[in-house]
CSV table of C-alpha atoms in Angstrom, one decimal:
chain,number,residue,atom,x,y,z
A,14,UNK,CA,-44.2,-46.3,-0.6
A,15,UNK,CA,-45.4,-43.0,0.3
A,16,UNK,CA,-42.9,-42.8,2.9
A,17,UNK,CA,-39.5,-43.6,0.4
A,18,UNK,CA,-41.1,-41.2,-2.3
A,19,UNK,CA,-40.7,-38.0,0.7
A,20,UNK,CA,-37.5,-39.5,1.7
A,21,UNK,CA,-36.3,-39.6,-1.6
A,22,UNK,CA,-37.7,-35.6,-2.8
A,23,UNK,CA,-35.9,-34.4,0.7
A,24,UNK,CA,-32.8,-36.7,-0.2
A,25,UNK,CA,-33.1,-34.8,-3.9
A,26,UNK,CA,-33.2,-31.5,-2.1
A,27,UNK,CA,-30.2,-31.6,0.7
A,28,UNK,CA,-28.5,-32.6,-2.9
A,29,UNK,CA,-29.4,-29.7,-4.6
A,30,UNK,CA,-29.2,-26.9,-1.5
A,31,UNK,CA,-25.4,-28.8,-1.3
A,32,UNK,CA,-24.6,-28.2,-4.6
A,33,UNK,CA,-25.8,-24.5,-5.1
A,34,UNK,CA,-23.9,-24.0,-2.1
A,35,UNK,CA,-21.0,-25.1,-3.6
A,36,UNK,CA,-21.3,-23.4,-6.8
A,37,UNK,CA,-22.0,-20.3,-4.9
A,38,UNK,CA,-18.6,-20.1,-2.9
A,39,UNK,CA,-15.7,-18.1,-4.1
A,40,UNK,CA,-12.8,-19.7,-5.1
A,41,UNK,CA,-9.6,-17.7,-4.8
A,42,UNK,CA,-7.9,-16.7,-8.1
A,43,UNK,CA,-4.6,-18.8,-6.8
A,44,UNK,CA,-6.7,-22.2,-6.0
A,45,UNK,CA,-8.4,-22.0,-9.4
A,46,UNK,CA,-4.9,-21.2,-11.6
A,47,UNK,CA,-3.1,-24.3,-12.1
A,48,UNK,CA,0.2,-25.3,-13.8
A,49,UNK,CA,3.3,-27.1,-13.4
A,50,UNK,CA,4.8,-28.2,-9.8
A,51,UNK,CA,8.0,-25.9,-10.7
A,52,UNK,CA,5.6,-23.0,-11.7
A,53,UNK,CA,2.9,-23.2,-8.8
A,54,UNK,CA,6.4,-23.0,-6.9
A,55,UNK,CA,6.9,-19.8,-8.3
A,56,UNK,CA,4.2,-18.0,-8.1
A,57,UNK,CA,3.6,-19.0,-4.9
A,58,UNK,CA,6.6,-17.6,-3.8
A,59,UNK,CA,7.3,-14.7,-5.8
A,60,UNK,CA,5.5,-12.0,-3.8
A,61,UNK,CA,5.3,-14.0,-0.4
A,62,UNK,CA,6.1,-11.7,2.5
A,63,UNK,CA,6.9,-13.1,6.0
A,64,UNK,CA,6.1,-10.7,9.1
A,65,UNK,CA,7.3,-11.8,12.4
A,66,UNK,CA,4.5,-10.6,15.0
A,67,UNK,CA,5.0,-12.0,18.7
A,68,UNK,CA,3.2,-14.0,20.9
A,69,UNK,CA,-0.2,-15.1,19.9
A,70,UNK,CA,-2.0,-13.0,22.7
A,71,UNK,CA,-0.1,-10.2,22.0
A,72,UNK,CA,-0.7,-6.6,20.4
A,73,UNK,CA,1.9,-7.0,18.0
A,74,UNK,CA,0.9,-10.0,16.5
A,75,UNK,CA,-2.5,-8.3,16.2
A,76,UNK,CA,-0.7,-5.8,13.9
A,77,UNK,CA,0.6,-8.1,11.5
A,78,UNK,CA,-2.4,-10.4,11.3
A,79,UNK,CA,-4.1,-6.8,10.3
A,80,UNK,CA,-1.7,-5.7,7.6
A,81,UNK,CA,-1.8,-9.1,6.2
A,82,UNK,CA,-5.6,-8.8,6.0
A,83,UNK,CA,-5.4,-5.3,4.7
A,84,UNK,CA,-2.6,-5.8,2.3
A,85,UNK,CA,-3.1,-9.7,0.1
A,86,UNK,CA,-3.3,-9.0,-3.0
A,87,UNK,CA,-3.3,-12.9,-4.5
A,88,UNK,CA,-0.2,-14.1,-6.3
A,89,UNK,CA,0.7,-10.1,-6.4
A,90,UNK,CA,1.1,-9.9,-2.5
A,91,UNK,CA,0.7,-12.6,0.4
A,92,UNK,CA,1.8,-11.7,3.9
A,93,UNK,CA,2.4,-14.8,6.4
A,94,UNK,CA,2.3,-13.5,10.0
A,95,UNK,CA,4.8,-15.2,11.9
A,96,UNK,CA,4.2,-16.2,15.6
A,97,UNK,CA,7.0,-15.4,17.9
A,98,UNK,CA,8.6,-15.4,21.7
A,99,UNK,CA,8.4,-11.1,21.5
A,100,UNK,CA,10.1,-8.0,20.7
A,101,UNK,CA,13.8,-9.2,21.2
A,102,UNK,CA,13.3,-12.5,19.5
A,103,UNK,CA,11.8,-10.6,15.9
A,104,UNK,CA,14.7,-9.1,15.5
A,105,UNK,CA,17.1,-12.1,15.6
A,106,UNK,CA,14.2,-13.9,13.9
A,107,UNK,CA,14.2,-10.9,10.9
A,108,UNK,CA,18.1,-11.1,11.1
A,109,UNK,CA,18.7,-15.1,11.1
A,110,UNK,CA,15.4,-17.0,9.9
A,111,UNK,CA,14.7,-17.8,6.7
A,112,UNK,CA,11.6,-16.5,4.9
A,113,UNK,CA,11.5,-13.0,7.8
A,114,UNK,CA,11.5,-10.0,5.5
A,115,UNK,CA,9.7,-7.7,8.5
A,116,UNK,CA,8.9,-7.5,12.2
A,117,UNK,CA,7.2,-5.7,14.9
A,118,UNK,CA,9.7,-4.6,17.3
A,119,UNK,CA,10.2,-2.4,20.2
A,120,UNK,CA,12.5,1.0,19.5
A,121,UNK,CA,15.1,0.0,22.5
A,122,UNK,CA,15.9,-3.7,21.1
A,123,UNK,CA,19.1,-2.0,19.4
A,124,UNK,CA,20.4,-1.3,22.9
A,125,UNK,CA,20.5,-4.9,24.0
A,126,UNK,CA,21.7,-6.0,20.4
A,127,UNK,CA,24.5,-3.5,20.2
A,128,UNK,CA,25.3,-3.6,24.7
A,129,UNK,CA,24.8,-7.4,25.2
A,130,UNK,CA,25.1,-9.2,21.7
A,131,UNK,CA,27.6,-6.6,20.0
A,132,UNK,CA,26.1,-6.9,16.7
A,133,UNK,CA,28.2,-4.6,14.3
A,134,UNK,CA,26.8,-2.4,11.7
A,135,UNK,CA,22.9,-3.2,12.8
A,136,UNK,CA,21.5,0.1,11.9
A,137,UNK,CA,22.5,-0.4,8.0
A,138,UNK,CA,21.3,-4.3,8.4
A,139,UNK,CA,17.9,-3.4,9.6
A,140,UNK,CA,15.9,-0.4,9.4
A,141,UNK,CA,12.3,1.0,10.1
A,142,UNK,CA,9.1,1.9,7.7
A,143,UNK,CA,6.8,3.5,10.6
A,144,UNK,CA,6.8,4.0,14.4
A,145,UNK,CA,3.6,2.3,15.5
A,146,UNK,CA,2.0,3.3,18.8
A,147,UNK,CA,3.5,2.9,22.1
A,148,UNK,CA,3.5,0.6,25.0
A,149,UNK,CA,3.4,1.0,28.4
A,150,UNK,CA,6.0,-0.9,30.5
A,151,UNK,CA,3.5,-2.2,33.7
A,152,UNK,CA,4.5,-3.1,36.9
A,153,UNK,CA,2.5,-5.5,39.2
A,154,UNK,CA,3.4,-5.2,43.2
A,155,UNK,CA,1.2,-6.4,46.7
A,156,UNK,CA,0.5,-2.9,48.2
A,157,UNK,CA,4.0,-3.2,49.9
A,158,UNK,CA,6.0,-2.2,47.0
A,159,UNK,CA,5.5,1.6,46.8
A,160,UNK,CA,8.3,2.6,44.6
A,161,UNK,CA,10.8,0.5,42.1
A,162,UNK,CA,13.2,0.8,44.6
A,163,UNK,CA,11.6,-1.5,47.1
A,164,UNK,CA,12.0,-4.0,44.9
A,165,UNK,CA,16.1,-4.3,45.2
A,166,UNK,CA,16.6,-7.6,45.7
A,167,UNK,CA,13.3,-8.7,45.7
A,168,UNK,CA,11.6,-11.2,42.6
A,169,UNK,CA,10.7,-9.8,39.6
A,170,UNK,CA,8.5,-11.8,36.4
A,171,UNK,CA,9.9,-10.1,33.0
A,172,UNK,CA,8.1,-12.8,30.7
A,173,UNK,CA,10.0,-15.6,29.1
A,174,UNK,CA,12.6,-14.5,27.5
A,175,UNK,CA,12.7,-12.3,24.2
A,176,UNK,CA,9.5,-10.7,25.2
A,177,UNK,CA,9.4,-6.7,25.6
A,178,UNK,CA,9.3,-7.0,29.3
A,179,UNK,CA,12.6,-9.1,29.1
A,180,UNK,CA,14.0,-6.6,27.0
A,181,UNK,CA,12.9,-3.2,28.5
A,182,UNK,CA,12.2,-4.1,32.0
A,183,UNK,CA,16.4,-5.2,32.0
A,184,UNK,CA,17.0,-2.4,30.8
A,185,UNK,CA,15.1,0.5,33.2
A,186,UNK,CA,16.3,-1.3,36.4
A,187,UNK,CA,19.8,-1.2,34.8
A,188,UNK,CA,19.5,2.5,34.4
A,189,UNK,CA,18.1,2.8,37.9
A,190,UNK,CA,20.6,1.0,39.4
A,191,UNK,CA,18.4,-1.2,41.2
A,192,UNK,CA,19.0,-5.1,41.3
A,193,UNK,CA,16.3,-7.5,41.1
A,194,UNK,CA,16.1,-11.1,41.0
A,195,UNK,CA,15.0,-11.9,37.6
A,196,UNK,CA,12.3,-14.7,37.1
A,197,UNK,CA,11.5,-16.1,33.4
A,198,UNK,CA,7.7,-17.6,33.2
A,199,UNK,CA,4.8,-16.8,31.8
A,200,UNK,CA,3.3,-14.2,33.2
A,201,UNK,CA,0.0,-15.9,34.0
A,202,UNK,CA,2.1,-18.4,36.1
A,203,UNK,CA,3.8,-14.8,37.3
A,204,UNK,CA,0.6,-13.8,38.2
A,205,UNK,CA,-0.6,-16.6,40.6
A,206,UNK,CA,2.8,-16.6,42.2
A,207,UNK,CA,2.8,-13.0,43.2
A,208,UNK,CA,-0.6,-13.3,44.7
A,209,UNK,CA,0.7,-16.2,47.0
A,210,UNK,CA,4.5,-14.2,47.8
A,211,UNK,CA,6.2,-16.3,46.0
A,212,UNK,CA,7.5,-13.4,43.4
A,213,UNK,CA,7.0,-9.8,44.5
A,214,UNK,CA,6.2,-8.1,41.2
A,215,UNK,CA,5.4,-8.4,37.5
A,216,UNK,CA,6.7,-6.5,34.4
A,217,UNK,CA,4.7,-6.2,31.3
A,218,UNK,CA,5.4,-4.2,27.8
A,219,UNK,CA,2.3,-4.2,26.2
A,220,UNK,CA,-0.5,-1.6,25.1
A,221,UNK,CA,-2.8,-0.8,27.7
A,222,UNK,CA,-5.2,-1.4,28.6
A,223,UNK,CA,-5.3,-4.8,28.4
A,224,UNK,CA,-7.8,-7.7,30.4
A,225,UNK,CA,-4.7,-9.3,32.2
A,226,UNK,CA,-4.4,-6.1,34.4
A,227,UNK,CA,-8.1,-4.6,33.7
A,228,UNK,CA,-9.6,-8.0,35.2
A,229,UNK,CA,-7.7,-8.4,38.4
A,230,UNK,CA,-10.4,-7.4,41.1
A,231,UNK,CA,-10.7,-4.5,43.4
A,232,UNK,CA,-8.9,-4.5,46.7
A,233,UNK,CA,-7.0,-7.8,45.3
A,234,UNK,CA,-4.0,-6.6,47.3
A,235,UNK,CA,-2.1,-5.4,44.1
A,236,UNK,CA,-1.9,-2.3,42.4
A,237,UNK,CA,0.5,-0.7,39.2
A,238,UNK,CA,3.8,0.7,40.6
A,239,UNK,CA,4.8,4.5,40.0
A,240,UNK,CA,7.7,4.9,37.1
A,241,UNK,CA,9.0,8.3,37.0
A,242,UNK,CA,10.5,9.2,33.7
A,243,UNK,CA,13.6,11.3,33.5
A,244,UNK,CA,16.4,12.3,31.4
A,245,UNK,CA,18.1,8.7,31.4
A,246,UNK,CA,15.4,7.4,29.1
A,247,UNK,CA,15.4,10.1,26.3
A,248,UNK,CA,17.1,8.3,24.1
A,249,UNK,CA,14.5,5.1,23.3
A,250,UNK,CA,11.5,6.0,25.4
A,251,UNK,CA,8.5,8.6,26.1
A,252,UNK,CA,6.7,9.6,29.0
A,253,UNK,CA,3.3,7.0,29.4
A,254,UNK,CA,0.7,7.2,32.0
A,255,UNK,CA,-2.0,4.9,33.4
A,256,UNK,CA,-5.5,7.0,34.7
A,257,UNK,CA,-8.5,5.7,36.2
A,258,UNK,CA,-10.2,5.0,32.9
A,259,UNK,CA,-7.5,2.1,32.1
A,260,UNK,CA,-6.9,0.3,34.9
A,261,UNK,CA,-9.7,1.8,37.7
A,262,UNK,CA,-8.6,-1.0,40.6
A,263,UNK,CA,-5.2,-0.7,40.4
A,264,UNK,CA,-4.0,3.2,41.1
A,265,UNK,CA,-4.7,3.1,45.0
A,266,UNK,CA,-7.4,5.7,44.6
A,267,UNK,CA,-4.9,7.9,42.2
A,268,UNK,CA,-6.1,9.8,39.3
A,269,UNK,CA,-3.4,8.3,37.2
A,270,UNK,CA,0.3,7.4,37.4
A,271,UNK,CA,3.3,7.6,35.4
A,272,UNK,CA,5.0,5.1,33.6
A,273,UNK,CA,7.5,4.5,31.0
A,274,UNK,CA,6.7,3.9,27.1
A,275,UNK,CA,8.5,2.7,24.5
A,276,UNK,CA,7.5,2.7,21.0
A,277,UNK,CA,6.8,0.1,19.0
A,278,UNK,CA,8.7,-0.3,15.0
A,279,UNK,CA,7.8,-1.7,11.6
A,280,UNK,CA,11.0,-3.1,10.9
A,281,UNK,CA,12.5,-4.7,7.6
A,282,UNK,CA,15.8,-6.2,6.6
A,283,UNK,CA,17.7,-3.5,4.5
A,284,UNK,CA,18.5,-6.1,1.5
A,285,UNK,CA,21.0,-4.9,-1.2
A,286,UNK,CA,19.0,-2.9,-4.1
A,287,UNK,CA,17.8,-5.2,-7.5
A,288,UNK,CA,17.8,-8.1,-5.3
A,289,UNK,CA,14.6,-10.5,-5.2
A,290,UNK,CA,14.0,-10.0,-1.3
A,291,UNK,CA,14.2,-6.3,-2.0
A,292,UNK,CA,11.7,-6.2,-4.4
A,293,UNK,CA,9.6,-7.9,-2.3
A,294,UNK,CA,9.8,-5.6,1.0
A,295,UNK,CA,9.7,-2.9,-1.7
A,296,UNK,CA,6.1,-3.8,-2.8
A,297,UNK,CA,5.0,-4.5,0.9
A,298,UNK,CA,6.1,-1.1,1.9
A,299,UNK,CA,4.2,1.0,-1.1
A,300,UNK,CA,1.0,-1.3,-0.5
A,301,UNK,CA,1.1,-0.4,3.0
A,302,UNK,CA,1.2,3.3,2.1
A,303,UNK,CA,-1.1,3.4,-0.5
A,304,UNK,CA,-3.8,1.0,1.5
A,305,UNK,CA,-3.2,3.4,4.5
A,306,UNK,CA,-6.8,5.1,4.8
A,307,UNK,CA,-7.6,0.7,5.2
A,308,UNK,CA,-6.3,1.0,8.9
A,309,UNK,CA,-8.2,3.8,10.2
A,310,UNK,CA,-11.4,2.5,10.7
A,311,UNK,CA,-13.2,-0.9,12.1
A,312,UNK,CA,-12.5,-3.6,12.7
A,313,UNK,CA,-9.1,-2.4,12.3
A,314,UNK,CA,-7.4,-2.1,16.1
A,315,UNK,CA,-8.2,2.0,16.8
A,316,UNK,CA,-4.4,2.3,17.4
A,317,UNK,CA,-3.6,2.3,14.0
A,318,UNK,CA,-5.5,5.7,13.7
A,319,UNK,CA,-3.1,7.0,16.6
A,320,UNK,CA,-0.3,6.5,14.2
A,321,UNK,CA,1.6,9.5,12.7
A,322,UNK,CA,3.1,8.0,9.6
A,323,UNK,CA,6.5,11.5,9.4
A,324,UNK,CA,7.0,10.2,13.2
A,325,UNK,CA,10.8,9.2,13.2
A,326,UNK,CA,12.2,6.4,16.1
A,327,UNK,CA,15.7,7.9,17.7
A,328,UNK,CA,19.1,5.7,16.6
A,329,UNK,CA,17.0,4.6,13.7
A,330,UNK,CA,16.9,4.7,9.6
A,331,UNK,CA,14.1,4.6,7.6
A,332,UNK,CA,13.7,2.4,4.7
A,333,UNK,CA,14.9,4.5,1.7
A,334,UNK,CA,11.3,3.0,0.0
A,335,UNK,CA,9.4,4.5,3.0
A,336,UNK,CA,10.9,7.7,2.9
A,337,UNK,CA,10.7,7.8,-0.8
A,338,UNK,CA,6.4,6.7,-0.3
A,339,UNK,CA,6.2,9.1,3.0
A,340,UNK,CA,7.9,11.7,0.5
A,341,UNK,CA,5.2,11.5,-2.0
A,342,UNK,CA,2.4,11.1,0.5
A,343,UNK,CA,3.0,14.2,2.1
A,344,UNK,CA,3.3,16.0,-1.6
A,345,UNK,CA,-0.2,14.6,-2.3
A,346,UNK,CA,-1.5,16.1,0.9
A,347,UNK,CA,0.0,19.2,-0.2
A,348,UNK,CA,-1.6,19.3,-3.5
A,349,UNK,CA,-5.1,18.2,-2.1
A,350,UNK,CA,-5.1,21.2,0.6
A,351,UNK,CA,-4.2,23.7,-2.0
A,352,UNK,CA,-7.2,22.2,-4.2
A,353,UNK,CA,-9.6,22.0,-1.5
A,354,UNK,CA,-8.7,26.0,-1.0
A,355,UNK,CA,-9.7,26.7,-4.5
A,356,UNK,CA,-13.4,24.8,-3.7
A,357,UNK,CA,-13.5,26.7,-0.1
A,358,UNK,CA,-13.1,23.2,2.1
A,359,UNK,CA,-14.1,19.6,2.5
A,360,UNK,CA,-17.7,17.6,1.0
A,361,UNK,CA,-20.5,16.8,3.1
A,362,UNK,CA,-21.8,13.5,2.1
A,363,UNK,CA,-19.5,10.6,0.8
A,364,UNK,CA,-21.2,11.1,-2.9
A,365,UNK,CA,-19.5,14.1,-2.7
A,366,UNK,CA,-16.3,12.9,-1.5
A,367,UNK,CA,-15.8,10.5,-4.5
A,368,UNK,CA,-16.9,13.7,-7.0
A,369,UNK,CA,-14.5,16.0,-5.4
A,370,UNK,CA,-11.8,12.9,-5.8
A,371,UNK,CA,-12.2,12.4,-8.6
A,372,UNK,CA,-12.0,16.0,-9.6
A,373,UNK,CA,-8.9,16.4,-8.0
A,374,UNK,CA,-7.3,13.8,-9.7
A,375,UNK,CA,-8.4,16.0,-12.7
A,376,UNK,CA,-7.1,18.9,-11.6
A,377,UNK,CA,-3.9,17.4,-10.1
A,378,UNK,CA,-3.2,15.8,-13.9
A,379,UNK,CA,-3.8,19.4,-15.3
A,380,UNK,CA,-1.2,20.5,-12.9
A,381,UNK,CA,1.4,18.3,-13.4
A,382,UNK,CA,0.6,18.8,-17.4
A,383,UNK,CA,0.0,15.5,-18.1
């Protein structure tokens, strides 16, 4: 008897811990609204925003998993990230597939659009928000391979293809004039084949560092291959560099190396003005501007803070909503320097902060005359 009594008081209290549980969860604001299949449609829809990222293990994709994170706003803003093949493939995703309004890009995929698929008037079509940081274009070799050019003829792993390394690794040996055999896997496949000579090198396009290079053991036989940079890539690309602190087991005892970066694009389909899929990249674009002090601190990926948000992207428009936001940012900046020089400089303590904020609102209102 005594026995079913405690069995039935713990029964009684799983019950009750169960239900406060319960009771105690947050419920989004969309689950708890109801209506009509034809208006749950609707809203659902209405400010839905589709961001094509990359591959899954990939930098890019971290980006747009992190700006939808930042940026949903309920029913008033929802970003999907988008899992992709890579760089090349976001842009025929944001150009062809249905529900794309945005991608992360490389700067150099209008060359193989415009060269290779001779898409006409791509510049008006799509167009750029921010340059986002760089990435490094690696290349894997067995200590034989000293330079790029003893791999003429040789095997070389650029990814599957519509990854960056497809895209950017084509293009450097075309400028170089060197031919390699191209090989299409993925690169941890790459990987194991180059350590038993059955391809000679890899090419990545990612942000360094990252563990697929960082992990490969000392005296392993490999090591990253020298890229000089030179006039012939002005036009999409900057000068990178890998140093001992990135990648210590893979510079042959070198201090660092040189490499070639490309950067990396917030892209958006220029829709016609008034239209709904305008308005829509219209309100992701000023909620990433005004949520921009979000990004620049943890857990946020620290290359966000390496961002400079005037930084323009050569053979590129901006977004006339970017410009218009980047516009007013920079006038806000303006106006909060020549504040802080009437209160002779910045707050120590964050109390302080919000108190000289909201001051400064104050004083900017009395400014305007408002």
């Amino acid at each position: 008897m005594r026995r079913r009594i405690a069995i039935g008081c713990l029964t009684a209290c799983v019950v009750a811990l169960f239900s406060f549980n319960l009771s105690a969860q947050v419920v989004p604001k969309s689950i708890q609204e109801g209506g009509s299949d034809s208006v749950m449609r609707e809203r659902k829809n209405q400010w839905t925003v589709g961001i094509v990222g990359g591959l899954l293990s990939g930098s890019y994709m971290r980006f747009a998993d992190e700006m939808a994170s930042a940026l949903n706003d309920g029913d008033d803003l929802r970003i999907l990230p988008i899992v992709s093949y890579g760089a090349a493939s976001n842009l025929d995703d944001l150009l062809y597939l249905e529900g794309v309004d945005a991608a992360v890009t490389q700067s150099d995929v209008f060359e193989y659009f415009k060269t290779q698929r001779h898409m006409p008037n791509l510049a008006n079509r799509v167009q750029y928000v921010i340059r986002l940081p760089i990435s490094e274009l690696h290349i894997l070799a067995r200590n034989d391979v000293q330079s790029l050019e003893d791999l003429r003829g040789k095997k070389v792993n650029f990814g599957p293809a519509g990854t960056g390394a497809s895209l950017t690794g084509t293009i450097v040996f075309q400028r170089l004039g060197i031919n390699v055999e191209q090989v299409m896997i993925d690169q941890p496949s790459a990987l194991q084949k180059l350590q038993s000579g059955e391809v000679d090198a890899i090419a990545r396009v990612v942000m360094k560092p990252i563990d697929f290079f960082s992990k490969i053991p000392a005296n392993s036989g490999l090591h990253l291959v020298n890229i000089p940079f030179n006039k012939m890539f002005e036009d999409y690309y900057t000068l990178g560099e890998f140093t001992k602190q990135d990648y210590p087991n893979l510079l042959q005892g070198k201090d660092s190396i040189d490499t070639i970066a490309v950067p990396a694009v917030l892209a958006v389909y220029n829709w016609p003005k008034k239209t709904e899929r305008y308005r829509k990249v219209e309100r992701f674009v000023q909620y990433l501007f005004n949520n921009w002090d979000k990004f620049q601190k943890p857990p946020f990926h620290p290359k966000w803070r390496d961002i400079n948000l005037a930084a323009t992207v050569p053979g590129w428009t901006r977004f006339s909503v970017a410009q218009d936001s980047l516009d007013h940012l920079t006038s806000q900046k303006s106006s909060f320097q020549s504040f802080l020089n009437t209160k002779g400089g910045l707050p120590a303590n964050d109390n302080d902060k919000e108190a000289l904020f909201r001051e400064f609102m104050q004083w900017q209102q009395k400014s305007n005359g408002h």
